[in-house]
Coordinates of C-alpha atoms in Angstrom, one line a residue:
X10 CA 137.9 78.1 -21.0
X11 CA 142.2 78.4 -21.5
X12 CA 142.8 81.0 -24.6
X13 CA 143.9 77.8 -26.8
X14 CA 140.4 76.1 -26.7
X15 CA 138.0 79.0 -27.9
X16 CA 136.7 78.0 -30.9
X17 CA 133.5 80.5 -31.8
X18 CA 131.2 80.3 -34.7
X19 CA 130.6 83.0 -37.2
X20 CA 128.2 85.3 -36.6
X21 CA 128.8 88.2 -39.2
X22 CA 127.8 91.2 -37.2
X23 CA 124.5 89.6 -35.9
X24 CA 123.7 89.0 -32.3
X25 CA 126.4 87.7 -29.7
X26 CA 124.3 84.1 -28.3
X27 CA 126.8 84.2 -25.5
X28 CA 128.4 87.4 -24.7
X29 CA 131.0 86.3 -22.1
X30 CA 132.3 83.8 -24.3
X31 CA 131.8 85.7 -27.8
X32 CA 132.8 89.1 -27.0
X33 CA 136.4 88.7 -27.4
X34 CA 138.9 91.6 -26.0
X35 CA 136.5 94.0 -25.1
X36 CA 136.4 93.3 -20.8
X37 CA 139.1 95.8 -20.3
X38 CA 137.1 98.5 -22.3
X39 CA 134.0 97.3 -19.8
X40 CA 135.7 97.9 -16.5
X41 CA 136.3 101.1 -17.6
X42 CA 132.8 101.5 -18.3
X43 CA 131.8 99.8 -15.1
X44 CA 134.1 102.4 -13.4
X45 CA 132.4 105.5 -14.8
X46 CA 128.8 104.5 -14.4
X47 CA 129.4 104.3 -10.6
X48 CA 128.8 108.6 -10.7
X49 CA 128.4 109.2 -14.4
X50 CA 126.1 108.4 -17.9
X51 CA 128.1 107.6 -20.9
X52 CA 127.7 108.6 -24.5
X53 CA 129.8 105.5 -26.4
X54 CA 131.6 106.9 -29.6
X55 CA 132.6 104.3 -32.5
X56 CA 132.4 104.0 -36.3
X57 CA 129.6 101.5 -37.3
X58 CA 130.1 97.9 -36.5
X59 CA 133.2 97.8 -34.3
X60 CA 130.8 95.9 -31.8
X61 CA 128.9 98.8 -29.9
X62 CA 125.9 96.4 -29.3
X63 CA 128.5 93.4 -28.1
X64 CA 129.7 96.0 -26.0
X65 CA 126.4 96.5 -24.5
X66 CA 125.4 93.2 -24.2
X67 CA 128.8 92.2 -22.2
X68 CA 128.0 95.1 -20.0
X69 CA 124.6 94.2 -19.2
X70 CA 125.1 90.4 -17.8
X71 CA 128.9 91.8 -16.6
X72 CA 127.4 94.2 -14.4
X73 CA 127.9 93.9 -10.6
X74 CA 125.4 93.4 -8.1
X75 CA 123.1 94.7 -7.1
X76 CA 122.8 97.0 -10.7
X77 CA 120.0 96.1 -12.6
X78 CA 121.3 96.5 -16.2
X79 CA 118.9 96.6 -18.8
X80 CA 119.9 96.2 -22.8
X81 CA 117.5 97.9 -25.5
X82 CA 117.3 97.7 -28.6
X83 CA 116.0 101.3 -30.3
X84 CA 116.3 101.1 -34.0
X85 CA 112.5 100.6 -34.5
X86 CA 111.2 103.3 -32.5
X87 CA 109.6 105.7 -34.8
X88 CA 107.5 107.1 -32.7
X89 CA 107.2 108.4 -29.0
X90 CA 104.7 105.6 -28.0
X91 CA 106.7 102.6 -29.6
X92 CA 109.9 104.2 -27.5
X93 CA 108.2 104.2 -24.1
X94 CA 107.0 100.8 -25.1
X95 CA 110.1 99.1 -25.6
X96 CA 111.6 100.6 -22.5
X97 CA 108.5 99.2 -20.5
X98 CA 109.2 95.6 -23.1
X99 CA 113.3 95.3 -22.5
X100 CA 112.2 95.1 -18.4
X101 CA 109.8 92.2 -19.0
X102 CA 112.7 90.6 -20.3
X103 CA 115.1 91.4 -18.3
X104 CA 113.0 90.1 -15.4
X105 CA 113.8 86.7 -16.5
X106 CA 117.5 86.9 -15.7
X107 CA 117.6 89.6 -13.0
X108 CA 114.5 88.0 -11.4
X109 CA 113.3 89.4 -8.0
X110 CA 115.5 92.3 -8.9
X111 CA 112.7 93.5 -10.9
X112 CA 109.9 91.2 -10.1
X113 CA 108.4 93.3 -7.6
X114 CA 109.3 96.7 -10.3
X115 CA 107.3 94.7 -13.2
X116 CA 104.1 94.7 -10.7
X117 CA 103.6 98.6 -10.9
X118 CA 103.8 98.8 -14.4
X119 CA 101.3 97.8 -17.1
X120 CA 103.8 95.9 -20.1
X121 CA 102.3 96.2 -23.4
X122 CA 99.1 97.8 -22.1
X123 CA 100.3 101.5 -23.1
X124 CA 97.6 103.5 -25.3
X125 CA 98.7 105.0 -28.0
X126 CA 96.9 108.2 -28.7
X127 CA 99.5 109.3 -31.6
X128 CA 101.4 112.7 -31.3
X129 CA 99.5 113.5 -28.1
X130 CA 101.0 110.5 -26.5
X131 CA 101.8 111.5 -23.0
X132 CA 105.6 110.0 -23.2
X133 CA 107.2 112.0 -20.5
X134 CA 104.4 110.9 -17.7
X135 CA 104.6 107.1 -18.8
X136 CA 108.5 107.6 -18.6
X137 CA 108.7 109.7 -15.5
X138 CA 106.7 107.6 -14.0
X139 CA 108.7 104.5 -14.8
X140 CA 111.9 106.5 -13.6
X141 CA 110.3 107.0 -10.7
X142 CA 109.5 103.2 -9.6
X143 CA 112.9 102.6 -11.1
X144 CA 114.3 105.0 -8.6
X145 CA 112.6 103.7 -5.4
X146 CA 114.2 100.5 -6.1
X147 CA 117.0 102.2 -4.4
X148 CA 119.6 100.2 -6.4
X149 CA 121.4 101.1 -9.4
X150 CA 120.4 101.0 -12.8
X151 CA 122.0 101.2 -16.2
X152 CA 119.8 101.8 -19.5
X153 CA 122.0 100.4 -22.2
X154 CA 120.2 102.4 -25.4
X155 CA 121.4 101.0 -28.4
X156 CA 120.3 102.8 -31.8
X157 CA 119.3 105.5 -29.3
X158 CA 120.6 108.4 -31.3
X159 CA 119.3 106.5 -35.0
X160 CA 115.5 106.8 -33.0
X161 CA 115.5 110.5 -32.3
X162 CA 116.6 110.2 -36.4
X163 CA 113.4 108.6 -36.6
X164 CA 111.1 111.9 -34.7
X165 CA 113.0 114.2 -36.4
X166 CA 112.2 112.8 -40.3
X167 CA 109.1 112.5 -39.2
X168 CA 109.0 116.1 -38.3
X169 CA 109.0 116.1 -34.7
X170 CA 112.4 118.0 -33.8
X171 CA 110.8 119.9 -31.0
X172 CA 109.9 116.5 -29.2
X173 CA 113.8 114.6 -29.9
X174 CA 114.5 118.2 -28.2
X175 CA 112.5 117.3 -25.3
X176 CA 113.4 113.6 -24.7
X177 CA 116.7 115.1 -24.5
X178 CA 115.7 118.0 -22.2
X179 CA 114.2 115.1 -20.1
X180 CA 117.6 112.9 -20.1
X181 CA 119.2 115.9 -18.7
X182 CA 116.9 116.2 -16.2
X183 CA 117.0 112.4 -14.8
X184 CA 120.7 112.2 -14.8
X185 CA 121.0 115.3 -12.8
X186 CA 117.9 114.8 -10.6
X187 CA 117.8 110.8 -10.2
X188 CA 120.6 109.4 -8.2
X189 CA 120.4 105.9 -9.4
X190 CA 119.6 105.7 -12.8
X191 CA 122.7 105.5 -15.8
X192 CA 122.1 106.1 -19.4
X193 CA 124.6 105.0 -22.0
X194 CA 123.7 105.9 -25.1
X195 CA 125.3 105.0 -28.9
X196 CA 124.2 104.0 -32.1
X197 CA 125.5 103.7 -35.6
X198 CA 124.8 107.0 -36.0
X199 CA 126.8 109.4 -34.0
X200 CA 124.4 111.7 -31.3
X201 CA 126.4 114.3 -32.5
X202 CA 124.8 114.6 -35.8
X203 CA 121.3 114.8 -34.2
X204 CA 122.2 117.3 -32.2
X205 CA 123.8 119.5 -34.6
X206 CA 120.8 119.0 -36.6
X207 CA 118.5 120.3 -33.6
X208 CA 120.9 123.3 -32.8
X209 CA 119.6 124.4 -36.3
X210 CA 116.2 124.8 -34.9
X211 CA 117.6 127.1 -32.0
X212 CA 117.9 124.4 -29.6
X213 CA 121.2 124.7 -27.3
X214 CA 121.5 122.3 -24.2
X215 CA 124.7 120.4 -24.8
X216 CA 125.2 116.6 -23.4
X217 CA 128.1 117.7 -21.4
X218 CA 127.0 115.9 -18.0
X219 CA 127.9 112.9 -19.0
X220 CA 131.0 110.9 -20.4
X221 CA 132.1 110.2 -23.7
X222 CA 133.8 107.3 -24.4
X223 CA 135.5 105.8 -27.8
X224 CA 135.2 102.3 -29.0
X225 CA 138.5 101.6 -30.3
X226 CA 139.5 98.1 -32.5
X227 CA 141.2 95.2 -30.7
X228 CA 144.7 95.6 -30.3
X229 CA 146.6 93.0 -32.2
X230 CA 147.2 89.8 -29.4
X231 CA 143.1 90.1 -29.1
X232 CA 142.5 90.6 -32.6
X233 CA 144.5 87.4 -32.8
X234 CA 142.8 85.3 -30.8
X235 CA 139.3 86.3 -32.2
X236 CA 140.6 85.5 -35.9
X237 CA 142.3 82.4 -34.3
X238 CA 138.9 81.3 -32.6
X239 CA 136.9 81.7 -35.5
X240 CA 139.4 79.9 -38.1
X241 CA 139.2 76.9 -35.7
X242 CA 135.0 77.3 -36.1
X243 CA 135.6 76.4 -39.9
X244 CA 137.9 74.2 -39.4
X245 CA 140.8 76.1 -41.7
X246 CA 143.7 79.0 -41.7
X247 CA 144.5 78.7 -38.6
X248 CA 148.3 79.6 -39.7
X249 CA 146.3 82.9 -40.9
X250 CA 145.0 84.4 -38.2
X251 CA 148.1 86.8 -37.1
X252 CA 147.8 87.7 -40.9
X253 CA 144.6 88.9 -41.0
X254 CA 144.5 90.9 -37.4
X255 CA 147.0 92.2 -38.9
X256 CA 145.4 93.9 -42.4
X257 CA 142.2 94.6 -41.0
X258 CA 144.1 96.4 -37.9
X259 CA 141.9 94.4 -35.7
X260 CA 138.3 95.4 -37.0
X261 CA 136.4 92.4 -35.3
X262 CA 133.8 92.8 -38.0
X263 CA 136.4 92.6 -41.0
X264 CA 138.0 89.5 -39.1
X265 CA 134.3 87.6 -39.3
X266 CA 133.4 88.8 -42.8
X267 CA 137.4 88.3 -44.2
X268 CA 136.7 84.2 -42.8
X269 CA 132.6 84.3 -43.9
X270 CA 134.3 84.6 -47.3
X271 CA 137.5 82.7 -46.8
X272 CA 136.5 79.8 -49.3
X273 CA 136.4 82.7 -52.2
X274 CA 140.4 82.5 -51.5
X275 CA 142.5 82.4 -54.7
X276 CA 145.4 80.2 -53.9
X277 CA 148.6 82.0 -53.7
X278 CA 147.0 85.2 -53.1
X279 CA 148.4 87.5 -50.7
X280 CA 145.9 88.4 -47.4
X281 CA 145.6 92.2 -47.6
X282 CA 145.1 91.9 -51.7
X283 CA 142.4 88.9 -50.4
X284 CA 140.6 91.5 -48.4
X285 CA 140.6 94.1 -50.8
X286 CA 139.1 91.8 -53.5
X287 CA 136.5 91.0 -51.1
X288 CA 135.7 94.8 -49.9
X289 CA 135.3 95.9 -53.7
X290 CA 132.6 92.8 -54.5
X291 CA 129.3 94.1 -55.7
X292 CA 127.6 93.4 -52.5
X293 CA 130.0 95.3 -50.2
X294 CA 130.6 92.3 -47.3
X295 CA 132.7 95.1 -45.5
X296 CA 130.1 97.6 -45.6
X297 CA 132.6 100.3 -46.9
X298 CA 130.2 102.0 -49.0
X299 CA 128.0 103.0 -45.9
X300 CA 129.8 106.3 -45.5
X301 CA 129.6 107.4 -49.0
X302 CA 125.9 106.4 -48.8
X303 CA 125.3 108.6 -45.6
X304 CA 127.5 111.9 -46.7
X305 CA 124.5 113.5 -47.6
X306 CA 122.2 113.0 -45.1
X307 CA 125.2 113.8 -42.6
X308 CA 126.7 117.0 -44.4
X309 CA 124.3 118.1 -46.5
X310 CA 125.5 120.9 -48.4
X311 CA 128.8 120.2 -48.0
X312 CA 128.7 116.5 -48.7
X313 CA 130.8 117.2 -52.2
X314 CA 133.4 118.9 -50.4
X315 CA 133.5 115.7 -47.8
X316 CA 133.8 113.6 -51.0
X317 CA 136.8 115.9 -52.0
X318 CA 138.3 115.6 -48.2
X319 CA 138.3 111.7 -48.2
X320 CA 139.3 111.7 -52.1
X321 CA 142.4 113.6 -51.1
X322 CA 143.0 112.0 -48.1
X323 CA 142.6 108.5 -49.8
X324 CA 145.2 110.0 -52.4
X325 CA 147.4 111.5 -50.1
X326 CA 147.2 109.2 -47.5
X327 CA 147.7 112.2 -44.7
X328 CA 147.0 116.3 -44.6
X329 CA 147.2 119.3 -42.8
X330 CA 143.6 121.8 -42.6
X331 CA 146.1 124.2 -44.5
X332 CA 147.1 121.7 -47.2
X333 CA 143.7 120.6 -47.4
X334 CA 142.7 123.9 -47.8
X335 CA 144.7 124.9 -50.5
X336 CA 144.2 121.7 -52.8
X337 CA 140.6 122.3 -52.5
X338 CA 140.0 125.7 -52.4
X339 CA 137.7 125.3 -49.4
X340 CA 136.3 127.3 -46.4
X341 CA 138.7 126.4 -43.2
X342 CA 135.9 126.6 -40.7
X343 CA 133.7 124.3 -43.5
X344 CA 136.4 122.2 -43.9
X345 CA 137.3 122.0 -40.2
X346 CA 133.6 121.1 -39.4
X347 CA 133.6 117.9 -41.3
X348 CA 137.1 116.4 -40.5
X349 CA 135.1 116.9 -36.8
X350 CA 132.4 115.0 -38.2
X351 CA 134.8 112.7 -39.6
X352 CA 136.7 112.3 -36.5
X353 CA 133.5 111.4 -34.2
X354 CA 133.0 108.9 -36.4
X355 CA 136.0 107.0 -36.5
X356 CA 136.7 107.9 -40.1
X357 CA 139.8 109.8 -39.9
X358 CA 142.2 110.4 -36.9
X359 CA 144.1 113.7 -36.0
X360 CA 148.1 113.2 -35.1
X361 CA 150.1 116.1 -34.5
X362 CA 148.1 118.4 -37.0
X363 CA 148.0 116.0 -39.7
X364 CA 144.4 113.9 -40.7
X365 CA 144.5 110.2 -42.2
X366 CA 141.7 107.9 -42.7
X367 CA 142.1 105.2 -40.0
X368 CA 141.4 102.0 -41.6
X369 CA 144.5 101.1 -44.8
X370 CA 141.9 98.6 -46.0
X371 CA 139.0 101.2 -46.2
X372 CA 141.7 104.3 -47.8
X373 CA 142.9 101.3 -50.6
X374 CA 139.4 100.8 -51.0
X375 CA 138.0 104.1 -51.3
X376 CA 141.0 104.9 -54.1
X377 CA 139.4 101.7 -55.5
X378 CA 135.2 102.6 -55.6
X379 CA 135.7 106.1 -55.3
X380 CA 139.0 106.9 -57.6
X381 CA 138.5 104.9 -60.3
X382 CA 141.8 102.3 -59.7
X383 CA 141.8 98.3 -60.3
X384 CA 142.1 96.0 -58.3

């Protein structure tokens, strides 16, 4: 379809229906991807929804043959059993679009006939032994684990560190040991945080076989046409869309929410003020408040002093570890750890020794929420 005819309806952060067509300026981002899963796994890196799933799901039916590309879904995996199980479920599936790809796989394993004995569960057999058929298939294949890192979350609240330890014990294993299986692996939750959590139990066996990639926003001309496309959905603003790319530095999710709510418009009113207004409403359509939400979970006792960073960066708009230092009377190393955090996550960025939060619309409106301005 020529750039001038997309038109694409809103979909708000839920589920692309048509990934080729709705994930817009993301194929150079999956060559790269397609490149590095030829002889590596990849651990994706992005701040929640900048598209990681879209990613995914572009990957999966953009994959060359003869890879057998498999998205899943992990976000309600609690438990060892429902994990394996939705491995075993996301193949079912996928049989109906790779058809004899994995036709003759789906025959030596038992979908939805797993037993679930509870925290004696054999896991790693039913796994290993779906690696194993996976393997023999003697064609590549890519696991695309979405919420991945958010699941081994889920075992460790529930108490069960020394088993998220040996899943990823296990990953390490099949990556090094089976030449034709891929992981990649992200979440809304950074891996990073689960396994910092994990070293605290004495476990050290860093992820460092794989690649790490970051999820950046669209660059402007993309940003454009997705803002473009989805203004022609509604039928209005079209003269808008450079605008908004613009403001929302081309956050794909800020583009669909800033036109979700583009009937709340006050006429006259400037686009970046627009946005703002909309950010700071009660029900948080941006989902800015997310990371104040999360600070504790994710720094624990120092989540006040990662209050105090983003306050003063917010403020500041940009700071040195030393300045930083000296304003808040911090710990460097502390205070070095969570601009880390910070930075994994997309938060904040790092440019020639000075930290800034990324996003202008997110720094105006954590001065907003979290320093007590007007808007």
């Amino acid at each position: 379809m020529a750039e001038k005819e997309l038109v694409l309806k809103l979909a708000g952060g839920g589920p692309t229906r048509n990934p080729k067509k709705e994930v817009v300026g993301r194929d150079a981002f999956v060559a790269q991807m397609i490149e590095r899963l030829e002889y590596t796994s990849i651990e994706m890196f992005a701040p929640r929804r900048l598209g990681k799933s879209w990613v995914l799901k572009l990957l999966e039916v953009k994959a060359p043959s003869p890879v057998m590309a498999v998205y899943m879904d992990l976000e309600g995996a609690h438990s060892t059993y429902e994990f394996v199980d939705n491995v075993a479920t996301a193949f079912k599936y996928a049989g109906k679009r790779l058809g004899a790809a994995v036709g003759k796989f789906l025959e030596g394993i038992e979908i939805g006939h797993l037993k679930n004995t509870g925290h004696k569960f054999p896991w790693k057999a039913h796994l290993d032994g779906v690696f194993q058929k996976l393997e023999a298939q003697n064609k590549p294949v890519w696991l695309l684990m979405d919420e991945f890192p958010l699941f081994l979350m889920n075992l460790t609240n529930n108490e069960e560190k020394k088993t998220a330890t040996e899943i990823l014990d296990y990953f390490r294993y099949v990556r090094q040991n089976y030449k034709n299986i891929r992981f990649v692996l992200t979440g809304s939750i950074g891996l990073h945080w689960v396994i910092e959590d994990l070293e605290g139990i004495g476990w050290r066996n860093p992820q460092n076989d794989d690649t790490k990639m970051t999820l950046e926003p669209l660059d402007l001309k993309e940003a454009t046409r997705l803002a473009h496309a989805l203004f022609k959905g509604i039928g209005k603003g079209m003269g808008s869309a450079k605008e908004l790319a613009e403001v929302v530095e081309g956050h794909p999710f800020y583009i669909q929410k800033a036109i979700e709510n583009w009937g709340k418009r006050k006429r006259g009113e400037g686009m970046a003020d627009f946005c703002l207004r909309m950010a700071c409403k009660p029900d948080d359509p941006f989902e800015f408040a997310d990371l104040h939400k999360r600070l504790g979970n994710y720094f624990r006792r120092s989540a006040s002093l990662a209050k105090s960073i983003l306050d003063l960066l917010a403020q500041e708009g940009e700071c040195s570890v030393k300045e930083i230092q000296s304003q808040l009377k911090g710990d460097r190393e502390e205070i070095l750890n969570i601009l880390n955090g910070l930075e994994k996550d997309g938060y904040v960025r790092l440019h020639e020794g000075r930290y800034k939060l990324i996003q202008t619309l997110f720094r105006k409106w954590w001065q907003v929420k979290q320093g007590g301005s007007h808007v």
